[in-house]
Coordinates of C-alpha atoms in Angstrom, one line a residue:
E12 CA -7.4 15.8 -10.8
E13 CA -10.4 15.7 -8.5
T14 CA -8.5 14.1 -5.7
E15 CA -5.6 16.5 -6.0
K16 CA -8.0 19.5 -5.9
A17 CA -9.9 18.0 -2.9
F18 CA -6.8 17.5 -0.8
K19 CA -5.5 21.0 -1.7
I20 CA -8.7 22.5 -0.4
L21 CA -9.1 20.3 2.7
E22 CA -5.5 20.6 3.8
A23 CA -5.5 24.4 3.4
E24 CA -9.0 25.4 4.5
D25 CA -10.8 22.8 6.6
I26 CA -9.7 24.0 10.0
E27 CA -12.3 22.1 12.0
S28 CA -11.6 18.9 10.0
R29 CA -15.3 18.1 9.6
Y30 CA -15.1 17.4 5.9
Y31 CA -11.6 16.0 6.3
Y32 CA -12.8 13.1 8.4
K33 CA -15.7 12.2 6.2
F34 CA -13.7 12.5 3.0
L35 CA -10.9 10.2 4.3
E36 CA -13.5 7.7 5.5
L37 CA -15.5 7.5 2.4
L38 CA -12.5 7.4 0.1
H39 CA -11.0 4.5 2.0
N40 CA -14.3 2.6 2.3
K41 CA -14.6 2.9 -1.5
Q42 CA -11.0 1.8 -1.9
E43 CA -8.5 4.2 -3.4
T44 CA -7.6 3.8 -7.1
S45 CA -4.1 4.4 -8.4
D46 CA -5.2 7.7 -10.0
E47 CA -6.6 8.9 -6.7
L48 CA -3.4 8.0 -5.0
L49 CA -1.5 9.9 -7.7
G50 CA -3.8 12.9 -7.1
F51 CA -3.0 12.7 -3.4
C52 CA 0.7 12.6 -4.1
K53 CA 0.4 15.6 -6.4
A54 CA -1.3 17.5 -3.6
N55 CA 1.6 16.6 -1.3
E56 CA 4.0 17.9 -3.9
Y57 CA 2.1 21.2 -4.1
F58 CA 2.6 21.7 -0.3
V59 CA 6.2 20.2 -0.3
P60 CA 7.8 20.8 -3.7
K61 CA 10.7 18.6 -4.8
F62 CA 14.2 19.8 -4.1
Q63 CA 17.6 19.0 -5.6
V64 CA 20.2 17.0 -3.7
N65 CA 22.6 16.5 -6.7
I66 CA 22.8 12.7 -6.2
N67 CA 22.0 10.2 -8.9
P68 CA 18.4 9.3 -8.3
D69 CA 19.2 5.7 -9.2
K70 CA 21.5 5.6 -6.2
I71 CA 18.9 6.6 -3.6
I72 CA 16.2 4.5 -1.9
D73 CA 13.5 4.9 0.8
L74 CA 12.4 1.9 2.8
S75 CA 9.2 3.4 4.2
G76 CA 6.0 1.6 3.7
T77 CA 2.4 2.0 4.7
G78 CA 2.5 1.0 8.4
G79 CA -0.8 -0.3 9.7
D80 CA 0.1 -3.9 10.0
K81 CA -2.1 -6.1 12.2
I82 CA 0.8 -7.7 14.0
K83 CA 2.5 -4.4 15.0
T84 CA 6.1 -5.5 14.5
P85 CA 9.1 -3.5 15.8
N86 CA 10.5 -0.8 13.6
I87 CA 11.9 -3.1 10.9
S88 CA 12.2 -0.6 8.1
T89 CA 14.2 1.8 10.4
I90 CA 16.6 -1.0 11.4
A91 CA 16.9 -2.1 7.7
S92 CA 17.7 1.5 6.7
F93 CA 20.8 1.4 8.9
I94 CA 21.8 -1.9 7.5
V95 CA 21.4 -0.7 3.9
A96 CA 23.2 2.6 4.6
S97 CA 26.1 0.7 6.2
K98 CA 26.9 -0.6 2.7
G99 CA 27.3 3.0 1.4
I100 CA 23.9 3.2 -0.3
Y101 CA 22.0 6.6 0.0
V102 CA 18.9 6.1 2.1
A103 CA 16.4 9.0 2.5
K104 CA 14.0 7.5 5.0
Q105 CA 10.7 9.2 5.9
S106 CA 10.0 8.9 9.6
F107 CA 6.9 9.8 11.6
L108 CA 5.4 9.2 15.1
A109 CA 3.2 6.2 15.7
V110 CA -0.3 6.4 14.4
T111 CA -1.6 2.8 14.3
G112 CA 1.4 1.0 15.8
I113 CA 3.3 1.1 19.2
T114 CA 6.3 3.1 18.0
G115 CA 6.8 4.9 14.8
S116 CA 10.3 5.4 13.3
A117 CA 10.5 8.9 14.8
N118 CA 9.6 7.6 18.3
I119 CA 12.5 5.2 18.2
L120 CA 15.0 7.7 16.8
Q121 CA 14.1 10.3 19.4
E122 CA 15.3 7.9 22.1
F123 CA 18.8 8.4 20.7
G124 CA 18.4 12.2 20.3
I125 CA 17.6 12.1 16.6
N126 CA 14.5 14.1 15.8
P127 CA 13.3 13.7 12.2
L128 CA 10.4 16.1 12.7
E129 CA 12.5 18.9 14.0
L130 CA 15.0 18.3 11.2
S131 CA 12.3 18.5 8.6
Q132 CA 11.2 21.9 9.9
K133 CA 14.7 23.2 9.3
G134 CA 14.2 22.7 5.5
S135 CA 15.6 21.1 2.5
K136 CA 19.2 22.4 2.8
E137 CA 19.7 20.7 6.2
I138 CA 18.2 17.4 4.9
T139 CA 20.4 17.5 1.8
N140 CA 23.6 18.2 3.8
I141 CA 23.0 15.2 6.1
L142 CA 22.2 12.9 3.2
K143 CA 25.4 13.9 1.3
E144 CA 27.6 13.8 4.4
N145 CA 26.4 10.5 5.8
N146 CA 24.4 8.8 3.0
L147 CA 21.5 8.5 5.4
V148 CA 18.8 10.9 6.5
F149 CA 15.6 10.5 8.5
Y150 CA 13.0 13.2 7.8
H151 CA 9.2 13.6 7.3
A152 CA 8.2 15.3 4.1
N153 CA 4.8 16.6 5.3
S154 CA 6.4 18.3 8.2
M155 CA 8.4 20.4 5.8
S156 CA 5.3 22.2 4.6
N157 CA 4.3 25.7 5.7
P158 CA 1.7 25.4 8.6
E159 CA 0.1 28.7 7.6
K160 CA -0.6 27.4 4.1
R161 CA -1.7 24.0 5.3
K162 CA -3.8 24.7 8.4
G163 CA -6.3 22.0 7.8
F164 CA -3.7 19.3 7.6
F165 CA -1.8 20.3 10.7
N166 CA -4.9 20.8 12.7
F167 CA -6.2 17.4 11.8
W168 CA -3.1 15.5 12.6
L169 CA -1.8 17.5 15.5
K170 CA -5.0 18.3 17.3
K171 CA -8.1 16.4 16.0
V172 CA -6.7 12.9 15.8
P173 CA -5.1 13.0 19.3
E174 CA -8.3 14.5 20.7
T175 CA -10.6 11.9 19.3
G176 CA -8.3 8.9 19.3
L177 CA -9.5 8.0 15.8
N178 CA -6.6 6.5 14.0
F179 CA -8.3 4.4 11.3
T180 CA -6.2 3.5 8.3
T181 CA -6.4 6.1 5.6
I182 CA -4.9 7.2 2.3
Y183 CA -2.1 8.8 4.4
H184 CA -1.0 5.3 5.4
L185 CA -1.3 4.0 1.9
A186 CA 0.6 6.8 0.1
S187 CA 2.0 9.7 2.2
N188 CA 5.4 8.0 2.1
A189 CA 5.0 7.1 -1.6
Y190 CA 5.7 10.8 -2.5
S191 CA 9.3 11.9 -1.9
P192 CA 10.5 15.4 -2.4
I193 CA 13.9 13.9 -3.0
N194 CA 14.1 12.5 -6.5
M195 CA 14.7 8.8 -6.4
K196 CA 14.0 5.9 -8.9
R197 CA 14.0 2.8 -6.7
R198 CA 11.8 1.7 -3.7
I199 CA 10.6 -1.1 -1.6
Y200 CA 7.2 -0.6 -0.2
G201 CA 5.3 -2.8 2.3
V202 CA 1.5 -2.6 2.4
F203 CA -0.8 -3.8 5.1
D204 CA -3.5 -5.3 2.8
E205 CA -3.1 -7.5 -0.3
K206 CA -5.9 -5.6 -2.1
Y207 CA -3.7 -2.5 -2.4
L208 CA -0.8 -4.2 -4.0
K209 CA -1.9 -3.5 -7.6
P210 CA -3.0 0.2 -7.1
L211 CA 0.2 1.0 -5.3
A212 CA 2.3 -0.7 -7.9
E213 CA 0.5 1.3 -10.6
L214 CA 1.1 4.4 -8.5
F215 CA 4.9 3.9 -8.4
Q216 CA 4.9 3.4 -12.1
K217 CA 3.0 6.7 -12.6
L218 CA 5.5 8.4 -10.3
R219 CA 8.2 7.2 -12.7
Y220 CA 10.1 4.8 -10.5
T221 CA 12.2 2.5 -12.5
K222 CA 12.6 -0.5 -10.2
F223 CA 10.6 -1.3 -7.1
L224 CA 9.0 -4.1 -5.0
V225 CA 5.5 -3.7 -3.5
F226 CA 4.7 -6.5 -1.1
N227 CA 2.3 -7.8 1.5
G228 CA 3.1 -10.5 4.0
E229 CA 0.8 -13.1 5.5
D230 CA -1.5 -12.0 8.3
G231 CA -1.5 -8.4 7.2
L232 CA 2.2 -7.8 7.5
D233 CA 3.5 -4.7 5.7
E234 CA 6.9 -6.3 5.3
I235 CA 8.3 -9.3 3.6
S236 CA 7.3 -12.1 6.0
N237 CA 9.0 -14.8 7.9
I238 CA 5.7 -16.3 9.2
G239 CA 4.3 -17.3 5.9
E240 CA 3.9 -16.3 2.3
T241 CA 4.6 -12.8 0.9
R242 CA 2.9 -11.6 -2.2
I243 CA 5.2 -9.3 -4.3
I244 CA 4.7 -7.1 -7.4
E245 CA 8.1 -6.3 -8.9
F246 CA 8.6 -3.6 -11.5
Y247 CA 11.8 -3.4 -13.7
Y248 CA 12.5 -2.6 -17.3
N249 CA 8.9 -1.3 -17.7
K250 CA 7.5 -4.7 -16.8
F251 CA 5.4 -6.0 -13.9
K252 CA 6.1 -9.4 -12.4
N253 CA 3.8 -11.0 -9.7
Y254 CA 5.1 -13.8 -7.5
T255 CA 4.9 -15.3 -4.0
I256 CA 7.8 -16.2 -1.8
T257 CA 8.2 -18.1 1.5
P258 CA 10.8 -17.8 4.3
E259 CA 12.3 -21.0 3.1
N260 CA 13.0 -19.4 -0.3
L261 CA 15.1 -16.9 1.4
G262 CA 17.0 -19.3 3.6
I263 CA 15.1 -18.1 6.7
K264 CA 13.4 -20.2 9.3
K265 CA 9.6 -19.9 9.4
T266 CA 8.2 -18.6 12.6
N267 CA 4.9 -17.4 14.1
A268 CA 3.3 -14.1 14.7
D269 CA 4.0 -14.0 18.5
E270 CA 7.8 -14.2 17.8
I271 CA 7.9 -11.0 15.8
K272 CA 5.2 -9.0 17.6
G273 CA 6.2 -5.8 19.4
K274 CA 4.7 -5.6 22.9
S275 CA 5.7 -2.2 24.2
K276 CA 7.8 0.9 23.5
E277 CA 10.5 -0.4 25.8
E278 CA 10.7 -3.8 24.1
N279 CA 10.8 -2.2 20.7
I280 CA 13.8 -0.1 21.7
K281 CA 15.5 -3.2 23.1
D282 CA 14.8 -5.2 19.9
F283 CA 16.1 -2.3 17.8
L284 CA 19.4 -2.2 19.7
N285 CA 19.8 -6.0 19.9
I286 CA 19.4 -6.4 16.1
I287 CA 21.7 -3.5 15.3
Y288 CA 24.4 -5.0 17.6
G289 CA 23.8 -8.5 16.5
K290 CA 22.7 -9.8 19.8
E291 CA 19.2 -10.8 18.6
K292 CA 19.6 -14.2 16.7
G293 CA 15.9 -15.0 16.3
A294 CA 12.8 -14.2 14.3
K295 CA 12.9 -10.4 14.7
M296 CA 16.5 -10.3 13.4
D297 CA 15.4 -12.5 10.4
L298 CA 12.6 -10.0 9.6
A299 CA 15.1 -7.1 9.5
L300 CA 17.5 -9.1 7.3
I301 CA 14.8 -10.0 4.8
N302 CA 13.7 -6.4 4.3
A303 CA 17.2 -5.0 4.1
G304 CA 17.9 -7.8 1.6
A305 CA 15.0 -6.6 -0.5
A306 CA 16.5 -3.1 -0.7
F307 CA 19.9 -4.6 -1.7
Y308 CA 18.1 -6.5 -4.5
V309 CA 16.3 -3.4 -5.7
M310 CA 19.5 -1.4 -5.7
D311 CA 21.3 -4.1 -7.8
E312 CA 23.8 -4.9 -5.0
V313 CA 22.8 -8.6 -5.3
K314 CA 21.1 -10.8 -7.9
S315 CA 18.4 -12.3 -5.6
L316 CA 16.5 -11.7 -2.4
K317 CA 18.3 -14.6 -0.8
E318 CA 21.7 -13.1 -1.6
G319 CA 20.4 -9.8 -0.1
V320 CA 19.6 -11.6 3.2
K321 CA 23.2 -13.0 3.4
L322 CA 24.7 -9.6 2.7
A323 CA 22.6 -8.0 5.4
L324 CA 23.7 -10.7 7.9
N325 CA 27.4 -10.3 7.1
L326 CA 27.1 -6.5 7.6
I327 CA 25.7 -7.1 11.1
N328 CA 28.0 -9.9 12.1
N329 CA 31.0 -7.8 11.1
N330 CA 29.8 -4.9 13.2
V331 CA 29.5 -2.6 10.1
V332 CA 25.9 -1.7 11.0
A333 CA 26.7 -1.0 14.6
E334 CA 29.5 1.3 13.6
K335 CA 27.3 3.1 11.2
F336 CA 24.6 3.5 13.8
E337 CA 27.0 4.8 16.5
D338 CA 28.7 7.2 14.1
Y339 CA 25.3 8.6 13.1
V340 CA 24.2 9.0 16.7
K341 CA 27.5 10.8 17.5
E342 CA 27.0 13.2 14.6
Y343 CA 23.2 13.9 14.8
G344 CA 21.9 12.5 18.1
D345 CA 22.9 12.1 21.8
F346 CA 25.6 9.4 22.3
E347 CA 25.1 9.5 26.1
K348 CA 21.5 8.5 25.7
L349 CA 22.6 5.6 23.5
N350 CA 25.1 4.4 26.0
Y351 CA 22.5 4.6 28.8
L352 CA 20.0 2.5 26.7
K353 CA 22.7 0.0 25.8

């Protein structure tokens, strides 16, 4: 309750962001608890209320995680979203500009004429229509809020952070994607630090998700890893299960950090397209397959993570993912831009 109240006040009233900065810093240094994360999500819900899409919430998933990984991989969850949606699963993916990484999901999508931030400002009806028509939508929940009622928030992120260059990891990385105004019951959620696995798992339980995976990969990876072990907390049938997996457990070749690292915006765009079109056969492709496979597992499309990886690979090899991507760009983006980049 205290955290919810604090964020409501700061986001509405702290125009100069003086208290905002200090509150985020101290809260993060203390380490956020699951109750504080829940209060933060409830403040988000106050500014961006839930809306009805009239789709079974057990049939919808979001693949967004915390971001903030130390390796700065390409936009894996965005690629995985196209893979999962190509199977007909409803994906409501939150997308924002880069904060701690090279390219955020929104940066990549804008290269193909898809603008999640502009779409979000059009409101819930437009987001709902796209999700229903194409079983896939990219949007940003916080951008749906009224700037006049949330002046502190918009001033902080749109003015103060770019001015100062301060982009330290905060509660926003941990949990801003955890709250979804679209009702859903299943999630996968990567986190940049193992110490936040338990509080985030408790948060998703308190948000009444019925099945989810929260995971952290070796070397601070906010994805299921192909460079080493991944620690996972799984929740299903009201029970938590903790375990560790390796790339070998998933039928994937172990690699090193340099092989999955993004080096520039241009390279991230190239990697994105090469994976979508099946031209990339190496470690970055494997990373996308693993994380799409995790979503298939959570959605009960497969019985194991390893089977999920195989399903994701088949969808790419049979050009199902490329067709889904091209259809989506034709409908909601700029196909000429895509052809140019191809």
